[in-house]
Amino acid sequence: MKVIVLGGSHGGIEAVEALRLMCPNANVQWYDKGDFSSTSAKDLETIQQQGVSIFGNTEIIQIEPGKHQVEIFNHMTGESRKESYDKLILSPGAKPFIPLVPGQHLTNIGTMSSRQDLFTMRKHAADPSIKHVVIVGAGYIGTGAASLFAESGKKVTLMDINDRPLSSYLDQEFTDVLEEEMKDREVELALGNSILEFVGDENDRVVEVVTTKGTYSADLVILSAGNRPNTEWLRGSVELLPDGRIKTDEYMRTSDPDIFAIGDATTVWYHPRKMRMNVSLGTNARRQAHYAVKNLYETIHPLPGVQGSSGAHHFDYYFATTGLNDKTAKKLGIEIKSVYLEQGAALFSPEKTVMFKLVYDPTTLEILGGQIMSKVDMTAHINTVSLAIQTGCTLEQLAYADFFFQPELNTPWNVINKAGLQALLQEI
């Protein structure tokens, strides 16, 4: 069987690795329009030694499903050719959202969508000529960039259309603390704000960002305000959803049964809402890749749903989240109840505080979400909450779950137990 894989990010990498494990006799060709910068040279060499043909700076520009063939364009030579396939796995990913405003072409306006972008950002952080940095988008990427540049001594402005940083991930109890931390680091928060124009100098370098709430100096602008699926070229080849994402079933198949799709350009089953949604996480793309490969020969392995579990370490805080929060529940029209608590992270170090919030269904008392934050890394706790959501665990089960105790490491009642107990009392 000949399998072509498109995409060099999480989904594409995992699809190739899964093929080598589960379909060792398959003829695998791997294409990416970039240089596979997300994969180390050593790993690429190992993959090639396992029989995978790797083509960098080369992309699929057209699919002809009826003929089981693709048209491939080589960016290095400018030549194109046709290639046949038995099965095709697409991981086209998504591209950063660029505000359609005057000045978007100016230099020193960059995005954060690849490993190379991260290297470039770190180089900018060490550049003494860059003093003012404006970051557009206060999600994980934007807030992480703000942390890096603030620690590098830059004057940072963090901008977002929403009125709170990380508002899609954390509720206000947590973001209020993070906002104070950012202000202590002299990060200017320009929230509830929209860009009107980028202003440049005589050399076409950005110098100002004009917004609905004012004008901000900028030697560098980082755009991290979400993404859009990279799927325009697929129209007419496979069925797309209204937002441009690829329509797939639970087996990762597109409208053509021999074409599979994974990653940020697709949707997944979201357990807390019991519906298909876009949840753009590398972990989801890798999980999808495994199931696409599992179903190449026979479609009998439906992809388990996800909870949207994620976490980060910005400034001095570690935080993680899974499932529903206040904002997501309101957006989806789901009734929830919750409890919030703060306690010492461990019996022998009560001065180290952990913040925790548990979200549940007020009718069934099933767990629907959770958030945790501390200056101590307790993010792994959120994996337990994720599993509780996936298995339909109730408050009673979570409150009395058997968690270990060591005075140096935690408390006699684990913070998750304590939240469950508090929620049960709330329901009496």
Coordinates of C-alpha atoms in Angstrom, one line a residue:
M1 CA 0.0 0.0 0.0
K2 CA 1.3 3.5 -0.9
V3 CA 0.5 6.2 1.6
I4 CA 1.2 9.9 1.1
V5 CA 1.4 12.1 4.2
L6 CA 1.2 15.9 3.9
G7 CA 2.4 18.2 6.7
G8 CA 5.5 18.5 8.9
S9 CA 3.9 19.6 12.2
H10 CA 2.6 17.4 15.0
G11 CA 0.0 15.5 13.0
G12 CA 2.3 14.8 10.0
I13 CA 5.2 13.7 12.3
E14 CA 3.0 11.4 14.3
A15 CA 1.3 9.9 11.2
V16 CA 4.7 8.9 9.7
E17 CA 5.9 7.4 13.0
A18 CA 2.6 5.5 13.4
L19 CA 2.9 4.2 9.9
R20 CA 6.4 2.8 10.6
L21 CA 5.1 1.1 13.7
M22 CA 1.7 -0.2 12.5
C23 CA 2.2 -0.5 8.7
P24 CA 5.9 -1.4 8.3
N25 CA 5.4 -2.7 4.8
A26 CA 3.7 0.4 3.5
N27 CA 5.4 2.6 0.9
V28 CA 5.3 6.0 2.7
Q29 CA 6.1 9.4 1.1
W30 CA 6.2 12.5 3.4
Y31 CA 5.8 16.0 2.0
D32 CA 6.0 19.4 3.6
K33 CA 6.3 22.9 2.0
G34 CA 8.8 23.8 4.8
D35 CA 12.0 22.2 5.8
F36 CA 10.6 19.9 8.6
S37 CA 12.0 22.3 11.2
S38 CA 9.8 20.6 13.8
T39 CA 11.7 17.4 13.4
S40 CA 15.4 17.0 14.3
A41 CA 17.9 16.1 11.7
K42 CA 18.7 12.9 13.6
D43 CA 15.0 11.9 13.7
L44 CA 14.7 12.6 9.9
E45 CA 17.7 10.4 9.2
T46 CA 16.2 7.6 11.3
I47 CA 12.9 7.9 9.5
Q48 CA 14.6 7.8 6.1
Q49 CA 16.5 4.7 7.2
Q50 CA 13.2 3.1 8.0
G51 CA 12.2 3.5 4.4
V52 CA 10.2 6.7 4.4
S53 CA 10.8 9.0 1.4
I54 CA 11.0 12.6 2.7
F55 CA 10.4 15.6 0.5
G56 CA 11.0 19.1 2.0
N57 CA 10.2 22.4 0.4
T58 CA 7.6 20.5 -1.6
E59 CA 3.8 20.7 -1.2
I60 CA 0.7 19.1 -2.6
I61 CA -1.1 21.8 -4.6
Q62 CA -4.0 19.7 -6.0
I63 CA -5.8 16.4 -5.2
E64 CA -7.6 14.4 -7.9
P65 CA -9.5 11.9 -5.7
G66 CA -11.1 10.1 -8.7
K67 CA -7.6 9.3 -10.1
H68 CA -6.0 8.7 -6.7
Q69 CA -3.3 11.1 -7.5
V70 CA -1.9 14.4 -6.3
E71 CA 0.0 17.2 -8.0
I72 CA 3.2 18.2 -6.2
F73 CA 5.1 21.4 -6.5
N74 CA 8.8 21.7 -5.7
H75 CA 9.7 25.1 -4.3
M76 CA 13.4 24.6 -4.9
T77 CA 13.2 23.7 -8.6
G78 CA 9.9 25.3 -9.5
E79 CA 8.8 22.1 -11.1
S80 CA 5.6 20.1 -10.6
R81 CA 4.8 16.4 -11.0
K82 CA 2.0 13.9 -10.4
E83 CA 2.1 11.1 -7.8
S84 CA -0.3 8.3 -7.2
Y85 CA -1.5 7.0 -3.8
D86 CA -3.6 4.3 -2.2
K87 CA -4.3 6.4 0.9
L88 CA -3.7 10.0 1.6
I89 CA -3.3 11.6 5.1
L90 CA -3.6 15.4 5.2
S91 CA -2.3 17.5 8.0
P92 CA -2.4 21.0 6.4
G93 CA -2.6 22.8 9.7
A94 CA -3.6 26.4 10.1
K95 CA -2.1 29.7 9.3
P96 CA -1.9 32.7 11.7
F97 CA -4.6 35.3 11.5
I98 CA -3.3 38.6 10.1
P99 CA -5.4 41.7 10.7
L100 CA -6.5 43.2 7.4
V101 CA -5.5 46.8 8.3
P102 CA -3.2 49.4 6.7
G103 CA 0.5 48.6 7.3
Q104 CA 0.3 44.9 7.6
H105 CA 3.1 44.6 5.1
L106 CA 5.7 46.4 7.3
T107 CA 8.8 44.7 8.5
N108 CA 9.3 43.6 12.1
I109 CA 5.7 42.4 12.2
G110 CA 5.9 38.6 12.8
T111 CA 3.8 35.6 13.9
M112 CA 4.3 32.7 16.2
S113 CA 3.4 29.6 14.1
S114 CA 6.6 27.6 13.8
R115 CA 9.8 26.5 15.6
Q116 CA 11.7 29.0 13.4
D117 CA 9.4 31.8 14.6
L118 CA 10.3 30.8 18.2
F119 CA 14.0 31.0 17.4
T120 CA 13.5 34.4 15.7
M121 CA 11.6 35.7 18.8
R122 CA 14.4 34.7 21.1
K123 CA 16.8 36.5 18.8
H124 CA 14.7 39.6 19.0
A125 CA 14.5 39.3 22.8
A126 CA 18.3 39.6 22.9
D127 CA 18.4 42.5 20.4
P128 CA 19.2 45.8 22.3
S129 CA 17.8 47.9 19.4
I130 CA 14.3 46.5 20.1
K131 CA 12.9 48.3 23.1
H132 CA 9.1 48.4 22.6
V133 CA 7.3 45.1 21.8
V134 CA 3.5 45.0 21.1
I135 CA 2.0 41.5 21.2
V136 CA -1.4 41.1 19.6
G137 CA -3.4 38.2 21.2
A138 CA -3.3 37.3 24.9
G139 CA -3.7 33.5 24.6
Y140 CA -1.0 31.0 25.5
I141 CA 1.4 32.1 22.7
G142 CA 0.9 35.8 23.3
T143 CA 1.2 35.6 27.1
G144 CA 4.2 33.4 26.8
A145 CA 5.8 35.9 24.5
A146 CA 5.0 38.7 26.9
S147 CA 6.8 36.8 29.7
L148 CA 9.9 36.2 27.5
F149 CA 10.2 39.8 26.4
A150 CA 9.4 41.3 29.9
E151 CA 12.2 39.1 31.4
S152 CA 14.5 40.4 28.7
G153 CA 13.9 44.0 29.8
K154 CA 11.7 45.1 27.0
K155 CA 8.8 47.5 27.3
V156 CA 5.9 45.1 26.5
T157 CA 2.3 45.9 25.6
L158 CA -0.1 42.9 25.5
M159 CA -3.2 43.5 23.4
D160 CA -6.4 41.5 23.0
I161 CA -9.9 42.1 21.8
N162 CA -11.1 40.3 25.0
D163 CA -11.1 42.0 28.3
R164 CA -8.9 39.5 30.1
P165 CA -5.7 37.6 29.1
L166 CA -6.1 33.9 28.6
S167 CA -9.8 34.3 28.8
S168 CA -10.5 31.2 26.7
Y169 CA -8.6 29.0 29.2
L170 CA -8.9 30.4 32.7
D171 CA -11.7 32.0 34.7
Q172 CA -11.4 35.4 36.3
E173 CA -10.2 34.1 39.7
F174 CA -7.0 33.1 37.9
T175 CA -6.6 35.8 35.3
D176 CA -6.9 38.5 38.0
V177 CA -3.8 37.1 39.7
L178 CA -1.9 36.9 36.4
E179 CA -2.9 40.4 35.5
E180 CA -1.4 41.7 38.7
E181 CA 1.8 39.6 38.1
M182 CA 2.1 41.2 34.6
K183 CA 1.6 44.7 35.9
D184 CA 4.3 44.0 38.5
R185 CA 6.6 43.1 35.6
E186 CA 5.6 46.4 33.9
V187 CA 3.7 44.7 31.1
E188 CA 1.1 47.2 29.8
L189 CA -2.3 45.5 29.3
A190 CA -4.3 47.0 26.4
L191 CA -7.3 44.8 26.6
G192 CA -10.8 45.1 24.9
N193 CA -8.8 46.6 22.0
S194 CA -8.9 46.3 18.2
I195 CA -6.1 47.3 15.7
L196 CA -6.8 50.1 13.2
E197 CA -3.4 50.5 11.6
F198 CA 0.3 49.7 11.7
V199 CA 2.4 52.8 11.2
G200 CA 5.9 52.6 9.6
D201 CA 9.0 54.8 9.2
E202 CA 10.8 55.7 6.0
N203 CA 12.4 52.2 5.9
D204 CA 9.0 50.5 6.1
R205 CA 9.7 49.3 9.7
V206 CA 6.8 49.3 12.1
V207 CA 7.0 52.1 14.7
E208 CA 3.5 52.4 16.1
V209 CA 0.3 50.4 16.5
V210 CA -2.9 52.4 16.2
T211 CA -5.9 50.9 18.1
T212 CA -9.4 51.8 19.1
K213 CA -8.1 52.8 22.6
G214 CA -4.9 54.6 21.7
T215 CA -1.5 54.5 19.9
Y216 CA 1.4 52.3 21.1
S217 CA 5.1 52.5 20.2
A218 CA 6.5 49.4 18.6
D219 CA 9.9 48.3 17.4
L220 CA 8.5 44.8 17.0
V221 CA 4.9 43.4 16.7
I222 CA 4.1 39.8 17.4
L223 CA 0.8 38.6 16.0
S224 CA -0.8 35.7 18.0
A225 CA -4.5 36.3 17.6
G226 CA -5.7 32.9 16.5
N227 CA -5.5 31.0 13.2
R228 CA -7.4 30.0 10.2
P229 CA -7.4 26.5 8.5
N230 CA -5.1 26.2 5.6
T231 CA -7.6 24.6 3.3
E232 CA -8.6 26.9 0.5
W233 CA -6.7 24.7 -2.0
L234 CA -8.8 21.7 -0.9
R235 CA -12.1 23.0 -2.2
G236 CA -13.6 20.6 -4.7
S237 CA -11.4 17.8 -3.5
V238 CA -12.9 17.0 -0.1
E239 CA -15.9 18.5 1.8
L240 CA -15.2 21.5 4.0
L241 CA -17.2 22.8 6.9
P242 CA -18.6 26.4 6.8
D243 CA -15.6 27.7 8.7
G244 CA -13.2 26.1 6.2
R245 CA -12.2 23.1 8.3
I246 CA -12.2 19.7 6.8
K247 CA -15.2 17.6 7.5
T248 CA -14.2 14.2 8.9
D249 CA -15.9 11.3 10.6
E250 CA -14.9 9.5 13.8
Y251 CA -12.4 7.5 11.8
M252 CA -10.6 10.5 10.5
R253 CA -12.0 9.9 7.0
T254 CA -12.9 12.9 4.8
S255 CA -15.8 12.8 2.3
D256 CA -13.4 10.6 0.2
P257 CA -12.9 7.3 2.1
D258 CA -9.2 7.0 1.0
I259 CA -8.3 10.5 2.2
F260 CA -7.9 11.1 5.9
A261 CA -7.4 14.5 7.7
I262 CA -6.0 15.3 11.1
G263 CA -4.8 18.3 13.1
D264 CA -5.8 22.0 13.4
A265 CA -7.7 22.0 10.1
T266 CA -10.3 19.5 11.5
T267 CA -12.7 19.0 14.4
V268 CA -12.7 16.4 17.2
W269 CA -15.4 15.1 19.5
Y270 CA -15.5 17.3 22.6
H271 CA -16.7 15.3 25.6
P272 CA -18.0 18.2 27.8
R273 CA -20.3 19.5 25.1
K274 CA -20.9 16.2 23.4
M275 CA -20.3 17.6 19.9
R276 CA -17.6 18.0 17.3
M277 CA -15.5 21.2 17.8
N278 CA -12.2 22.6 16.7
V279 CA -9.7 22.1 19.6
S280 CA -6.3 23.1 18.2
L281 CA -3.7 21.3 20.3
G282 CA -0.7 19.3 19.2
T283 CA -1.8 16.4 21.5
N284 CA -5.0 16.1 19.6
A285 CA -3.3 16.1 16.3
R286 CA -1.0 13.3 17.4
R287 CA -3.9 11.3 18.7
Q288 CA -5.8 11.8 15.5
A289 CA -2.7 10.6 13.5
H290 CA -2.6 7.3 15.3
Y291 CA -6.3 6.7 14.6
A292 CA -6.0 7.6 11.0
V293 CA -3.3 5.0 10.6
K294 CA -5.3 2.5 12.6
N295 CA -8.2 2.9 10.1
L296 CA -6.3 2.8 6.9
Y297 CA -7.1 -0.9 6.2
E298 CA -10.4 -1.2 8.1
T299 CA -12.4 1.6 9.7
I300 CA -13.2 0.0 13.0
H301 CA -11.4 2.3 15.5
P302 CA -13.4 5.5 16.3
L303 CA -11.3 8.3 17.8
P304 CA -12.1 8.8 21.6
G305 CA -13.2 12.3 22.4
V306 CA -11.1 15.0 24.0
Q307 CA -11.5 17.5 26.9
G308 CA -9.2 20.2 25.5
S309 CA -6.6 19.7 28.2
S310 CA -3.7 22.2 28.1
G311 CA -1.2 24.0 30.3
A312 CA 1.7 26.5 30.4
H313 CA 4.3 28.3 32.6
H314 CA 4.2 32.0 32.2
F315 CA 5.9 34.5 34.5
D316 CA 6.1 32.7 37.9
Y317 CA 2.9 30.7 37.5
Y318 CA 2.2 27.2 36.3
F319 CA -1.4 26.6 35.2
A320 CA -3.5 24.0 33.4
T321 CA -7.1 23.6 32.4
T322 CA -9.4 21.0 31.0
G323 CA -13.1 20.9 29.9
L324 CA -15.5 23.7 30.4
N325 CA -14.9 27.0 32.1
D326 CA -17.3 30.0 32.6
K327 CA -16.7 31.5 29.2
T328 CA -16.9 28.3 27.2
A329 CA -20.0 27.2 29.0
K330 CA -21.7 30.5 28.4
K331 CA -20.8 30.5 24.7
L332 CA -22.1 26.9 24.3
G333 CA -25.2 27.5 26.3
I334 CA -24.4 24.9 29.0
E335 CA -25.6 25.3 32.6
I336 CA -22.8 24.7 35.0
K337 CA -21.9 25.1 38.7
S338 CA -18.5 25.3 40.2
V339 CA -16.4 25.6 43.4
Y340 CA -13.1 27.5 43.8
L341 CA -10.6 27.1 46.6
E342 CA -7.1 28.0 47.6
Q343 CA -5.0 25.9 50.0
G344 CA -1.4 25.1 50.8
A345 CA 0.3 23.0 48.1
A346 CA 1.8 20.6 50.8
L347 CA 1.3 20.0 54.5
F348 CA 4.9 21.0 55.2
S349 CA 4.9 24.1 53.0
P350 CA 1.5 25.8 53.5
E351 CA 2.9 29.1 52.4
K352 CA 3.0 27.8 48.8
T353 CA -0.6 28.3 47.6
V354 CA -2.5 26.3 44.9
M355 CA -5.6 27.7 43.3
F356 CA -8.1 25.2 42.0
K357 CA -11.6 25.4 40.4
L358 CA -13.9 22.4 39.7
V359 CA -16.8 22.7 37.2
Y360 CA -19.7 20.2 37.2
D361 CA -23.2 19.5 35.9
P362 CA -25.8 20.8 38.4
T363 CA -28.2 18.0 37.4
T364 CA -26.1 14.9 37.1
L365 CA -23.2 16.2 39.3
E366 CA -20.8 14.9 36.7
I367 CA -17.4 16.6 36.3
L368 CA -17.2 19.0 33.4
G369 CA -14.0 21.0 33.8
G370 CA -11.2 22.1 36.0
Q371 CA -8.4 24.7 36.3
I372 CA -5.3 24.8 38.5
M373 CA -2.6 27.4 39.1
S374 CA 0.3 27.8 41.5
K375 CA 3.9 28.9 41.7
V376 CA 4.6 25.2 42.4
D377 CA 4.1 22.9 39.4
M378 CA 0.9 21.1 40.1
T379 CA -0.3 21.0 36.6
A380 CA -0.4 17.2 36.4
H381 CA -3.5 17.3 38.6
I382 CA -5.5 18.4 35.6
N383 CA -4.9 15.1 33.9
T384 CA -7.0 13.5 36.7
V385 CA -9.8 15.9 36.1
S386 CA -9.6 15.2 32.3
L387 CA -10.0 11.5 32.9
A388 CA -12.8 12.2 35.3
I389 CA -14.7 14.1 32.5
Q390 CA -14.0 11.4 30.0
T391 CA -15.3 8.6 32.2
G392 CA -18.4 10.5 33.5
C393 CA -17.0 10.7 37.1
T394 CA -19.3 12.3 39.6
L395 CA -18.6 14.7 42.6
E396 CA -19.0 11.8 45.0
Q397 CA -16.5 9.6 43.2
L398 CA -14.0 12.5 42.8
A399 CA -14.4 13.7 46.4
Y400 CA -13.5 10.3 47.8
A401 CA -11.0 9.1 45.2
D402 CA -7.9 7.4 46.6
F403 CA -5.0 9.8 46.1
F404 CA -1.7 9.3 47.9
F405 CA -0.4 11.6 50.7
Q406 CA 3.1 12.6 51.6
P407 CA 3.6 15.7 53.9
E408 CA 6.4 17.1 51.7
L409 CA 4.4 16.7 48.5
N410 CA 0.8 17.4 49.2
T411 CA -2.0 17.5 51.8
P412 CA -4.0 14.8 53.5
W413 CA -7.0 15.8 51.4
N414 CA -5.8 16.2 47.9
V415 CA -6.9 19.6 46.4
I416 CA -9.1 17.6 44.0
N417 CA -10.7 15.7 46.8
K418 CA -11.2 19.0 48.7
A419 CA -12.9 20.6 45.7
G420 CA -15.2 17.6 45.4
L421 CA -16.1 17.7 49.1
Q422 CA -16.8 21.4 48.9
A423 CA -19.1 20.9 45.9
L424 CA -21.0 18.2 47.6
L425 CA -21.6 20.5 50.6
Q426 CA -22.8 23.1 48.1
E427 CA -25.4 20.7 46.8
I428 CA -26.8 19.8 50.3

